[in-house]
Amino acid sequence: GGLVRHGSILSVTSYATRTSPVIRGHWILGNLLGTPPPPPPPNLPPLKEKTISSRLSVRERLAEHRANTACASCHNIMDPVGFALENFDAVGRWRDYEDGRPVDNRGGFPDGSQFEGADALEQALLKRPELFVGTMAEKLLTFALGRGIEHYDAPAVRKIIHDAQGDDFRFSSLIIAVINSTPFQM
């Protein structure tokens, strides 16, 4: 079912007893698209679970949370991405209903594009392969160098992406491009 449907990813991006579109959206933005949302504002009080009715769906509870403008700045970016995976419960099992109500799996990206469900999320990701490949290139180069990526590594990352694009972004091309990169060679 692909990376976003993998049980380990779905479990680690959930709470023990329920899903978390917030954590799932944050994970996709940061680990697949390389565009993590900004950190929360300082001195933000933690969300009190008891203040929002547990009878509401996760989507409705998060809408109540996003009503706070300090929270909305980040959650408007993360939540819609994670909603696309709501058909998967906290351990990655498929479900059509949550608490007797149909699961609402409508989601979207910060650029305004909309999709419904994991299939459409994957298709949206595939429309911009350079985002995923760029993130993968940075992570591979980080591993290969044993250090974080710095601003002066940007030309090497762009070259890795360009070289891999010539071979339809095959994983083996990414590895070879990382090995041939100036930061790795030096």
PDB file of N, CA and C in Angstrom, residues 71-177:
ATOM      1  N   CYS A  71      -3.323  28.672  17.457  1.00  0.00           N
ATOM      2  CA  CYS A  71      -3.224  27.269  17.052  1.00  0.00           C
ATOM      3  C   CYS A  71      -3.423  27.116  15.540  1.00  0.00           C
ATOM      4  N   ALA A  72      -4.310  27.935  14.994  1.00  0.00           N
ATOM      5  CA  ALA A  72      -4.682  27.803  13.590  1.00  0.00           C
ATOM      6  C   ALA A  72      -3.510  28.003  12.640  1.00  0.00           C
ATOM      7  N   SER A  73      -2.562  28.845  12.993  1.00  0.00           N
ATOM      8  CA  SER A  73      -1.459  29.132  12.081  1.00  0.00           C
ATOM      9  C   SER A  73      -0.701  27.869  11.672  1.00  0.00           C
ATOM     10  N   CYS A  74      -0.531  26.937  12.572  1.00  0.00           N
ATOM     11  CA  CYS A  74       0.140  25.675  12.242  1.00  0.00           C
ATOM     12  C   CYS A  74      -0.854  24.587  11.833  1.00  0.00           C
ATOM     13  N   HIS A  75      -1.952  24.516  12.568  1.00  0.00           N
ATOM     14  CA  HIS A  75      -2.904  23.427  12.330  1.00  0.00           C
ATOM     15  C   HIS A  75      -3.605  23.538  10.983  1.00  0.00           C
ATOM     16  N   ASN A  76      -3.778  24.728  10.449  1.00  0.00           N
ATOM     17  CA  ASN A  76      -4.368  24.871   9.115  1.00  0.00           C
ATOM     18  C   ASN A  76      -3.469  24.275   8.043  1.00  0.00           C
ATOM     19  N   ILE A  77      -2.194  24.128   8.347  1.00  0.00           N
ATOM     20  CA  ILE A  77      -1.233  23.528   7.419  1.00  0.00           C
ATOM     21  C   ILE A  77      -1.176  22.011   7.608  1.00  0.00           C
ATOM     22  N   MET A  78      -1.110  21.563   8.857  1.00  0.00           N
ATOM     23  CA  MET A  78      -0.908  20.139   9.146  1.00  0.00           C
ATOM     24  C   MET A  78      -2.167  19.288   9.049  1.00  0.00           C
ATOM     25  N   ASP A  79      -3.230  19.754   9.659  1.00  0.00           N
ATOM     26  CA  ASP A  79      -4.436  18.924   9.796  1.00  0.00           C
ATOM     27  C   ASP A  79      -4.993  18.419   8.464  1.00  0.00           C
ATOM     28  N   PRO A  80      -5.160  19.285   7.452  1.00  0.00           N
ATOM     29  CA  PRO A  80      -5.759  18.795   6.211  1.00  0.00           C
ATOM     30  C   PRO A  80      -4.975  17.660   5.551  1.00  0.00           C
ATOM     31  N   VAL A  81      -3.657  17.679   5.668  1.00  0.00           N
ATOM     32  CA  VAL A  81      -2.846  16.601   5.088  1.00  0.00           C
ATOM     33  C   VAL A  81      -3.142  15.296   5.814  1.00  0.00           C
ATOM     34  N   GLY A  82      -3.188  15.343   7.132  1.00  0.00           N
ATOM     35  CA  GLY A  82      -3.432  14.140   7.932  1.00  0.00           C
ATOM     36  C   GLY A  82      -4.832  13.581   7.794  1.00  0.00           C
ATOM     37  N   PHE A  83      -5.815  14.435   7.500  1.00  0.00           N
ATOM     38  CA  PHE A  83      -7.199  13.952   7.360  1.00  0.00           C
ATOM     39  C   PHE A  83      -7.339  12.909   6.258  1.00  0.00           C
ATOM     40  N   ALA A  84      -6.500  12.960   5.250  1.00  0.00           N
ATOM     41  CA  ALA A  84      -6.589  11.999   4.143  1.00  0.00           C
ATOM     42  C   ALA A  84      -6.344  10.567   4.607  1.00  0.00           C
ATOM     43  N   LEU A  85      -5.712  10.396   5.755  1.00  0.00           N
ATOM     44  CA  LEU A  85      -5.403   9.055   6.267  1.00  0.00           C
ATOM     45  C   LEU A  85      -6.353   8.604   7.362  1.00  0.00           C
ATOM     46  N   GLU A  86      -7.460   9.295   7.534  1.00  0.00           N
ATOM     47  CA  GLU A  86      -8.393   8.968   8.615  1.00  0.00           C
ATOM     48  C   GLU A  86      -9.089   7.618   8.441  1.00  0.00           C
ATOM     49  N   ASN A  87      -9.048   7.028   7.239  1.00  0.00           N
ATOM     50  CA  ASN A  87      -9.626   5.691   7.093  1.00  0.00           C
ATOM     51  C   ASN A  87      -8.805   4.640   7.829  1.00  0.00           C
ATOM     52  N   PHE A  88      -7.588   4.997   8.223  1.00  0.00           N
ATOM     53  CA  PHE A  88      -6.733   4.073   8.958  1.00  0.00           C
ATOM     54  C   PHE A  88      -6.790   4.424  10.435  1.00  0.00           C
ATOM     55  N   ASP A  89      -7.093   3.431  11.268  1.00  0.00           N
ATOM     56  CA  ASP A  89      -7.184   3.699  12.698  1.00  0.00           C
ATOM     57  C   ASP A  89      -5.790   3.850  13.303  1.00  0.00           C
ATOM     58  N   ALA A  90      -5.705   3.865  14.614  1.00  0.00           N
ATOM     59  CA  ALA A  90      -4.447   4.142  15.309  1.00  0.00           C
ATOM     60  C   ALA A  90      -3.358   3.107  15.062  1.00  0.00           C
ATOM     61  N   VAL A  91      -3.735   1.899  14.667  1.00  0.00           N
ATOM     62  CA  VAL A  91      -2.732   0.876  14.367  1.00  0.00           C
ATOM     63  C   VAL A  91      -2.675   0.542  12.879  1.00  0.00           C
ATOM     64  N   GLY A  92      -3.362   1.308  12.068  1.00  0.00           N
ATOM     65  CA  GLY A  92      -3.279   1.138  10.623  1.00  0.00           C
ATOM     66  C   GLY A  92      -4.326   0.240   9.993  1.00  0.00           C
ATOM     67  N   ARG A  93      -5.332  -0.189  10.765  1.00  0.00           N
ATOM     68  CA  ARG A  93      -6.413  -1.002  10.187  1.00  0.00           C
ATOM     69  C   ARG A  93      -7.376  -0.099   9.433  1.00  0.00           C
ATOM     70  N   TRP A  94      -7.887  -0.607   8.327  1.00  0.00           N
ATOM     71  CA  TRP A  94      -8.853   0.147   7.523  1.00  0.00           C
ATOM     72  C   TRP A  94     -10.176   0.227   8.263  1.00  0.00           C
ATOM     73  N   ARG A  95     -10.828   1.370   8.133  1.00  0.00           N
ATOM     74  CA  ARG A  95     -12.160   1.542   8.715  1.00  0.00           C
ATOM     75  C   ARG A  95     -12.939   2.502   7.831  1.00  0.00           C
ATOM     76  N   ASP A  96     -14.224   2.248   7.729  1.00  0.00           N
ATOM     77  CA  ASP A  96     -15.113   3.139   6.988  1.00  0.00           C
ATOM     78  C   ASP A  96     -15.908   4.025   7.938  1.00  0.00           C
ATOM     79  N   TYR A  97     -15.982   3.607   9.208  1.00  0.00           N
ATOM     80  CA  TYR A  97     -16.765   4.334  10.208  1.00  0.00           C
ATOM     81  C   TYR A  97     -15.935   4.558  11.462  1.00  0.00           C
ATOM     82  N   GLU A  98     -16.190   5.690  12.100  1.00  0.00           N
ATOM     83  CA  GLU A  98     -15.615   5.978  13.409  1.00  0.00           C
ATOM     84  C   GLU A  98     -16.775   6.357  14.320  1.00  0.00           C
ATOM     85  N   ASP A  99     -16.938   5.603  15.381  1.00  0.00           N
ATOM     86  CA  ASP A  99     -18.035   5.836  16.320  1.00  0.00           C
ATOM     87  C   ASP A  99     -19.387   5.889  15.611  1.00  0.00           C
ATOM     88  N   GLY A 100     -19.580   4.996  14.637  1.00  0.00           N
ATOM     89  CA  GLY A 100     -20.855   4.894  13.930  1.00  0.00           C
ATOM     90  C   GLY A 100     -21.074   5.929  12.835  1.00  0.00           C
ATOM     91  N   ARG A 101     -20.136   6.823  12.641  1.00  0.00           N
ATOM     92  CA  ARG A 101     -20.253   7.842  11.590  1.00  0.00           C
ATOM     93  C   ARG A 101     -19.249   7.563  10.489  1.00  0.00           C
ATOM     94  N   PRO A 102     -19.615   7.833   9.219  1.00  0.00           N
ATOM     95  CA  PRO A 102     -18.649   7.630   8.130  1.00  0.00           C
ATOM     96  C   PRO A 102     -17.397   8.479   8.347  1.00  0.00           C
ATOM     97  N   VAL A 103     -16.252   7.893   8.037  1.00  0.00           N
ATOM     98  CA  VAL A 103     -14.979   8.613   8.158  1.00  0.00           C
ATOM     99  C   VAL A 103     -14.919   9.679   7.074  1.00  0.00           C
ATOM    100  N   ASP A 104     -14.518  10.867   7.450  1.00  0.00           N
ATOM    101  CA  ASP A 104     -14.348  11.978   6.514  1.00  0.00           C
ATOM    102  C   ASP A 104     -12.861  12.082   6.194  1.00  0.00           C
ATOM    103  N   ASN A 105     -12.487  11.651   4.989  1.00  0.00           N
ATOM    104  CA  ASN A 105     -11.077  11.608   4.617  1.00  0.00           C
ATOM    105  C   ASN A 105     -10.686  12.704   3.626  1.00  0.00           C
ATOM    106  N   ARG A 106     -11.437  13.806   3.620  1.00  0.00           N
ATOM    107  CA  ARG A 106     -11.079  14.931   2.742  1.00  0.00           C
ATOM    108  C   ARG A 106      -9.860  15.638   3.312  1.00  0.00           C
ATOM    109  N   GLY A 107      -8.908  15.916   2.438  1.00  0.00           N
ATOM    110  CA  GLY A 107      -7.692  16.587   2.877  1.00  0.00           C
ATOM    111  C   GLY A 107      -7.202  17.567   1.839  1.00  0.00           C
ATOM    112  N   GLY A 108      -6.059  18.147   2.115  1.00  0.00           N
ATOM    113  CA  GLY A 108      -5.483  19.099   1.176  1.00  0.00           C
ATOM    114  C   GLY A 108      -4.090  19.524   1.587  1.00  0.00           C
ATOM    115  N   PHE A 109      -3.407  20.167   0.647  1.00  0.00           N
ATOM    116  CA  PHE A 109      -2.073  20.705   0.894  1.00  0.00           C
ATOM    117  C   PHE A 109      -2.160  22.206   1.112  1.00  0.00           C
ATOM    118  N   PRO A 110      -1.126  22.779   1.714  1.00  0.00           N
ATOM    119  CA  PRO A 110      -1.140  24.234   1.943  1.00  0.00           C
ATOM    120  C   PRO A 110      -1.277  25.067   0.663  1.00  0.00           C
ATOM    121  N   ASP A 111      -0.944  24.479  -0.490  1.00  0.00           N
ATOM    122  CA  ASP A 111      -1.072  25.226  -1.748  1.00  0.00           C
ATOM    123  C   ASP A 111      -2.516  25.326  -2.237  1.00  0.00           C
ATOM    124  N   GLY A 112      -3.453  24.704  -1.498  1.00  0.00           N
ATOM    125  CA  GLY A 112      -4.864  24.765  -1.861  1.00  0.00           C
ATOM    126  C   GLY A 112      -5.374  23.541  -2.594  1.00  0.00           C
ATOM    127  N   SER A 113      -4.482  22.650  -3.027  1.00  0.00           N
ATOM    128  CA  SER A 113      -4.945  21.437  -3.712  1.00  0.00           C
ATOM    129  C   SER A 113      -5.700  20.558  -2.726  1.00  0.00           C
ATOM    130  N   GLN A 114      -6.754  19.917  -3.215  1.00  0.00           N
ATOM    131  CA  GLN A 114      -7.632  19.098  -2.383  1.00  0.00           C
ATOM    132  C   GLN A 114      -7.600  17.653  -2.858  1.00  0.00           C
ATOM    133  N   PHE A 115      -7.856  16.720  -1.938  1.00  0.00           N
ATOM    134  CA  PHE A 115      -7.918  15.308  -2.267  1.00  0.00           C
ATOM    135  C   PHE A 115      -8.736  14.586  -1.209  1.00  0.00           C
ATOM    136  N   GLU A 116      -9.153  13.358  -1.537  1.00  0.00           N
ATOM    137  CA  GLU A 116      -9.906  12.527  -0.593  1.00  0.00           C
ATOM    138  C   GLU A 116      -9.249  11.169  -0.489  1.00  0.00           C
ATOM    139  N   GLY A 117      -8.768  10.831   0.692  1.00  0.00           N
ATOM    140  CA  GLY A 117      -8.238   9.507   0.961  1.00  0.00           C
ATOM    141  C   GLY A 117      -6.773   9.331   0.594  1.00  0.00           C
ATOM    142  N   ALA A 118      -6.268   8.166   0.997  1.00  0.00           N
ATOM    143  CA  ALA A 118      -4.856   7.849   0.815  1.00  0.00           C
ATOM    144  C   ALA A 118      -4.462   7.761  -0.658  1.00  0.00           C
ATOM    145  N   ASP A 119      -5.337   7.175  -1.499  1.00  0.00           N
ATOM    146  CA  ASP A 119      -5.014   7.080  -2.933  1.00  0.00           C
ATOM    147  C   ASP A 119      -4.784   8.462  -3.525  1.00  0.00           C
ATOM    148  N   ALA A 120      -5.697   9.374  -3.252  1.00  0.00           N
ATOM    149  CA  ALA A 120      -5.591  10.727  -3.807  1.00  0.00           C
ATOM    150  C   ALA A 120      -4.415  11.486  -3.194  1.00  0.00           C
ATOM    151  N   LEU A 121      -4.119  11.234  -1.915  1.00  0.00           N
ATOM    152  CA  LEU A 121      -2.947  11.839  -1.294  1.00  0.00           C
ATOM    153  C   LEU A 121      -1.686  11.380  -2.028  1.00  0.00           C
ATOM    154  N   GLU A 122      -1.584  10.088  -2.275  1.00  0.00           N
ATOM    155  CA  GLU A 122      -0.420   9.565  -2.986  1.00  0.00           C
ATOM    156  C   GLU A 122      -0.316  10.167  -4.383  1.00  0.00           C
ATOM    157  N   GLN A 123      -1.440  10.282  -5.089  1.00  0.00           N
ATOM    158  CA  GLN A 123      -1.423  10.893  -6.422  1.00  0.00           C
ATOM    159  C   GLN A 123      -0.973  12.348  -6.352  1.00  0.00           C
ATOM    160  N   ALA A 124      -1.422  13.068  -5.332  1.00  0.00           N
ATOM    161  CA  ALA A 124      -1.000  14.468  -5.160  1.00  0.00           C
ATOM    162  C   ALA A 124       0.501  14.543  -4.899  1.00  0.00           C
ATOM    163  N   LEU A 125       1.027  13.605  -4.126  1.00  0.00           N
ATOM    164  CA  LEU A 125       2.469  13.563  -3.874  1.00  0.00           C
ATOM    165  C   LEU A 125       3.239  13.257  -5.154  1.00  0.00           C
ATOM    166  N   LEU A 126       2.690  12.371  -5.971  1.00  0.00           N
ATOM    167  CA  LEU A 126       3.367  11.977  -7.210  1.00  0.00           C
ATOM    168  C   LEU A 126       3.373  13.084  -8.269  1.00  0.00           C
ATOM    169  N   LYS A 127       2.456  14.031  -8.148  1.00  0.00           N
ATOM    170  CA  LYS A 127       2.421  15.135  -9.117  1.00  0.00           C
ATOM    171  C   LYS A 127       3.625  16.056  -8.982  1.00  0.00           C
ATOM    172  N   ARG A 128       4.257  16.052  -7.808  1.00  0.00           N
ATOM    173  CA  ARG A 128       5.439  16.885  -7.556  1.00  0.00           C
ATOM    174  C   ARG A 128       6.576  16.010  -7.025  1.00  0.00           C
ATOM    175  N   PRO A 129       7.095  15.089  -7.854  1.00  0.00           N
ATOM    176  CA  PRO A 129       8.105  14.156  -7.345  1.00  0.00           C
ATOM    177  C   PRO A 129       9.369  14.841  -6.847  1.00  0.00           C
ATOM    178  N   GLU A 130       9.664  16.027  -7.382  1.00  0.00           N
ATOM    179  CA  GLU A 130      10.900  16.701  -6.964  1.00  0.00           C
ATOM    180  C   GLU A 130      10.869  17.094  -5.485  1.00  0.00           C
ATOM    181  N   LEU A 131       9.675  17.313  -4.918  1.00  0.00           N
ATOM    182  CA  LEU A 131       9.588  17.625  -3.488  1.00  0.00           C
ATOM    183  C   LEU A 131      10.005  16.427  -2.640  1.00  0.00           C
ATOM    184  N   PHE A 132       9.427  15.271  -2.955  1.00  0.00           N
ATOM    185  CA  PHE A 132       9.787  14.057  -2.223  1.00  0.00           C
ATOM    186  C   PHE A 132      11.252  13.703  -2.472  1.00  0.00           C
ATOM    187  N   VAL A 133      11.672  13.758  -3.720  1.00  0.00           N
ATOM    188  CA  VAL A 133      13.047  13.387  -4.062  1.00  0.00           C
ATOM    189  C   VAL A 133      14.037  14.358  -3.414  1.00  0.00           C
ATOM    190  N   GLY A 134      13.688  15.631  -3.365  1.00  0.00           N
ATOM    191  CA  GLY A 134      14.556  16.597  -2.701  1.00  0.00           C
ATOM    192  C   GLY A 134      14.711  16.285  -1.222  1.00  0.00           C
ATOM    193  N   THR A 135      13.605  15.943  -0.584  1.00  0.00           N
ATOM    194  CA  THR A 135      13.650  15.581   0.830  1.00  0.00           C
ATOM    195  C   THR A 135      14.461  14.310   1.025  1.00  0.00           C
ATOM    196  N   MET A 136      14.232  13.333   0.161  1.00  0.00           N
ATOM    197  CA  MET A 136      14.984  12.074   0.235  1.00  0.00           C
ATOM    198  C   MET A 136      16.473  12.328  -0.004  1.00  0.00           C
ATOM    199  N   ALA A 137      16.793  13.180  -0.968  1.00  0.00           N
ATOM    200  CA  ALA A 137      18.198  13.494  -1.247  1.00  0.00           C
ATOM    201  C   ALA A 137      18.863  14.135  -0.033  1.00  0.00           C
ATOM    202  N   GLU A 138      18.173  15.062   0.610  1.00  0.00           N
ATOM    203  CA  GLU A 138      18.729  15.700   1.807  1.00  0.00           C
ATOM    204  C   GLU A 138      18.951  14.689   2.920  1.00  0.00           C
ATOM    205  N   LYS A 139      17.994  13.786   3.110  1.00  0.00           N
ATOM    206  CA  LYS A 139      18.121  12.794   4.176  1.00  0.00           C
ATOM    207  C   LYS A 139      19.240  11.795   3.865  1.00  0.00           C
ATOM    208  N   LEU A 140      19.346  11.375   2.609  1.00  0.00           N
ATOM    209  CA  LEU A 140      20.428  10.472   2.230  1.00  0.00           C
ATOM    210  C   LEU A 140      21.793  11.146   2.368  1.00  0.00           C
ATOM    211  N   LEU A 141      21.879  12.399   1.939  1.00  0.00           N
ATOM    212  CA  LEU A 141      23.143  13.126   2.047  1.00  0.00           C
ATOM    213  C   LEU A 141      23.506  13.351   3.515  1.00  0.00           C
ATOM    214  N   THR A 142      22.531  13.633   4.344  1.00  0.00           N
ATOM    215  CA  THR A 142      22.776  13.775   5.785  1.00  0.00           C
ATOM    216  C   THR A 142      23.371  12.489   6.346  1.00  0.00           C
ATOM    217  N   PHE A 143      22.774  11.370   5.984  1.00  0.00           N
ATOM    218  CA  PHE A 143      23.271  10.074   6.451  1.00  0.00           C
ATOM    219  C   PHE A 143      24.676   9.821   5.920  1.00  0.00           C
ATOM    220  N   ALA A 144      24.886  10.087   4.626  1.00  0.00           N
ATOM    221  CA  ALA A 144      26.182   9.818   4.001  1.00  0.00           C
ATOM    222  C   ALA A 144      27.294  10.686   4.586  1.00  0.00           C
ATOM    223  N   LEU A 145      26.975  11.926   4.919  1.00  0.00           N
ATOM    224  CA  LEU A 145      27.987  12.846   5.434  1.00  0.00           C
ATOM    225  C   LEU A 145      28.192  12.726   6.941  1.00  0.00           C
ATOM    226  N   GLY A 146      27.181  12.199   7.625  1.00  0.00           N
ATOM    227  CA  GLY A 146      27.268  12.116   9.074  1.00  0.00           C
ATOM    228  C   GLY A 146      27.097  13.474   9.738  1.00  0.00           C
ATOM    229  N   ARG A 147      26.450  14.384   9.019  1.00  0.00           N
ATOM    230  CA  ARG A 147      26.175  15.724   9.554  1.00  0.00           C
ATOM    231  C   ARG A 147      24.929  16.257   8.892  1.00  0.00           C
ATOM    232  N   GLY A 148      24.395  17.323   9.438  1.00  0.00           N
ATOM    233  CA  GLY A 148      23.221  17.955   8.848  1.00  0.00           C
ATOM    234  C   GLY A 148      23.559  18.682   7.555  1.00  0.00           C
ATOM    235  N   ILE A 149      22.528  18.966   6.784  1.00  0.00           N
ATOM    236  CA  ILE A 149      22.691  19.710   5.538  1.00  0.00           C
ATOM    237  C   ILE A 149      22.766  21.190   5.874  1.00  0.00           C
ATOM    238  N   GLU A 150      23.702  21.867   5.260  1.00  0.00           N
ATOM    239  CA  GLU A 150      23.888  23.308   5.454  1.00  0.00           C
ATOM    240  C   GLU A 150      23.502  24.045   4.181  1.00  0.00           C
ATOM    241  N   HIS A 151      23.391  25.368   4.277  1.00  0.00           N
ATOM    242  CA  HIS A 151      22.999  26.166   3.106  1.00  0.00           C
ATOM    243  C   HIS A 151      23.955  25.969   1.932  1.00  0.00           C
ATOM    244  N   TYR A 152      25.212  25.751   2.200  1.00  0.00           N
ATOM    245  CA  TYR A 152      26.195  25.582   1.125  1.00  0.00           C
ATOM    246  C   TYR A 152      26.106  24.208   0.453  1.00  0.00           C
ATOM    247  N   ASP A 153      25.279  23.310   0.979  1.00  0.00           N
ATOM    248  CA  ASP A 153      25.040  22.013   0.345  1.00  0.00           C
ATOM    249  C   ASP A 153      23.915  22.077  -0.682  1.00  0.00           C
ATOM    250  N   ALA A 154      23.196  23.196  -0.743  1.00  0.00           N
ATOM    251  CA  ALA A 154      22.032  23.309  -1.636  1.00  0.00           C
ATOM    252  C   ALA A 154      22.370  22.999  -3.097  1.00  0.00           C
ATOM    253  N   PRO A 155      23.489  23.514  -3.662  1.00  0.00           N
ATOM    254  CA  PRO A 155      23.790  23.155  -5.059  1.00  0.00           C
ATOM    255  C   PRO A 155      23.985  21.653  -5.254  1.00  0.00           C
ATOM    256  N   ALA A 156      24.595  20.990  -4.283  1.00  0.00           N
ATOM    257  CA  ALA A 156      24.787  19.541  -4.390  1.00  0.00           C
ATOM    258  C   ALA A 156      23.447  18.813  -4.347  1.00  0.00           C
ATOM    259  N   VAL A 157      22.546  19.252  -3.479  1.00  0.00           N
ATOM    260  CA  VAL A 157      21.222  18.630  -3.399  1.00  0.00           C
ATOM    261  C   VAL A 157      20.484  18.822  -4.723  1.00  0.00           C
ATOM    262  N   ARG A 158      20.538  20.029  -5.272  1.00  0.00           N
ATOM    263  CA  ARG A 158      19.873  20.271  -6.565  1.00  0.00           C
ATOM    264  C   ARG A 158      20.464  19.398  -7.664  1.00  0.00           C
ATOM    265  N   LYS A 159      21.774  19.195  -7.652  1.00  0.00           N
ATOM    266  CA  LYS A 159      22.414  18.336  -8.663  1.00  0.00           C
ATOM    267  C   LYS A 159      21.996  16.879  -8.476  1.00  0.00           C
ATOM    268  N   ILE A 160      21.896  16.435  -7.226  1.00  0.00           N
ATOM    269  CA  ILE A 160      21.444  15.062  -6.956  1.00  0.00           C
ATOM    270  C   ILE A 160      20.038  14.867  -7.529  1.00  0.00           C
ATOM    271  N   ILE A 161      19.154  15.829  -7.293  1.00  0.00           N
ATOM    272  CA  ILE A 161      17.785  15.755  -7.822  1.00  0.00           C
ATOM    273  C   ILE A 161      17.808  15.745  -9.342  1.00  0.00           C
ATOM    274  N   HIS A 162      18.583  16.630  -9.929  1.00  0.00           N
ATOM    275  CA  HIS A 162      18.670  16.725 -11.396  1.00  0.00           C
ATOM    276  C   HIS A 162      19.184  15.423 -12.004  1.00  0.00           C
ATOM    277  N   ASP A 163      20.246  14.867 -11.404  1.00  0.00           N
ATOM    278  CA  ASP A 163      20.807  13.616 -11.921  1.00  0.00           C
ATOM    279  C   ASP A 163      19.814  12.463 -11.792  1.00  0.00           C
ATOM    280  N   ALA A 164      19.094  12.406 -10.692  1.00  0.00           N
ATOM    281  CA  ALA A 164      18.110  11.336 -10.491  1.00  0.00           C
ATOM    282  C   ALA A 164      16.921  11.496 -11.432  1.00  0.00           C
ATOM    283  N   GLN A 165      16.559  12.739 -11.742  1.00  0.00           N
ATOM    284  CA  GLN A 165      15.434  12.978 -12.645  1.00  0.00           C
ATOM    285  C   GLN A 165      15.697  12.374 -14.022  1.00  0.00           C
ATOM    286  N   GLY A 166      16.944  12.409 -14.460  1.00  0.00           N
ATOM    287  CA  GLY A 166      17.301  11.825 -15.753  1.00  0.00           C
ATOM    288  C   GLY A 166      17.070  10.331 -15.818  1.00  0.00           C
ATOM    289  N   ASP A 167      16.965   9.694 -14.674  1.00  0.00           N
ATOM    290  CA  ASP A 167      16.707   8.252 -14.604  1.00  0.00           C
ATOM    291  C   ASP A 167      15.367   7.985 -13.927  1.00  0.00           C
ATOM    292  N   ASP A 168      14.397   8.891 -14.136  1.00  0.00           N
ATOM    293  CA  ASP A 168      13.037   8.765 -13.619  1.00  0.00           C
ATOM    294  C   ASP A 168      13.009   8.637 -12.090  1.00  0.00           C
ATOM    295  N   PHE A 169      13.926   9.316 -11.418  1.00  0.00           N
ATOM    296  CA  PHE A 169      13.997   9.358  -9.957  1.00  0.00           C
ATOM    297  C   PHE A 169      14.140   7.972  -9.317  1.00  0.00           C
ATOM    298  N   ARG A 170      14.829   7.079  -9.994  1.00  0.00           N
ATOM    299  CA  ARG A 170      15.057   5.752  -9.399  1.00  0.00           C
ATOM    300  C   ARG A 170      15.896   5.897  -8.137  1.00  0.00           C
ATOM    301  N   PHE A 171      15.608   5.059  -7.144  1.00  0.00           N
ATOM    302  CA  PHE A 171      16.338   5.115  -5.883  1.00  0.00           C
ATOM    303  C   PHE A 171      17.837   4.904  -6.112  1.00  0.00           C
ATOM    304  N   SER A 172      18.172   3.961  -6.990  1.00  0.00           N
ATOM    305  CA  SER A 172      19.586   3.700  -7.274  1.00  0.00           C
ATOM    306  C   SER A 172      20.270   4.945  -7.845  1.00  0.00           C
ATOM    307  N   SER A 173      19.546   5.750  -8.636  1.00  0.00           N
ATOM    308  CA  SER A 173      20.128   6.988  -9.169  1.00  0.00           C
ATOM    309  C   SER A 173      20.403   7.981  -8.056  1.00  0.00           C
ATOM    310  N   LEU A 174      19.497   8.040  -7.070  1.00  0.00           N
ATOM    311  CA  LEU A 174      19.726   8.922  -5.921  1.00  0.00           C
ATOM    312  C   LEU A 174      20.998   8.514  -5.172  1.00  0.00           C
ATOM    313  N   ILE A 175      21.152   7.243  -4.930  1.00  0.00           N
ATOM    314  CA  ILE A 175      22.331   6.753  -4.205  1.00  0.00           C
ATOM    315  C   ILE A 175      23.605   7.089  -4.982  1.00  0.00           C
ATOM    316  N   ILE A 176      23.600   6.819  -6.277  1.00  0.00           N
ATOM    317  CA  ILE A 176      24.783   7.104  -7.103  1.00  0.00           C
ATOM    318  C   ILE A 176      25.066   8.605  -7.124  1.00  0.00           C
ATOM    319  N   ALA A 177      24.021   9.424  -7.240  1.00  0.00           N
ATOM    320  CA  ALA A 177      24.217  10.876  -7.253  1.00  0.00           C
ATOM    321  C   ALA A 177      24.765  11.378  -5.916  1.00  0.00           C
TER     322      ALA A 177
END
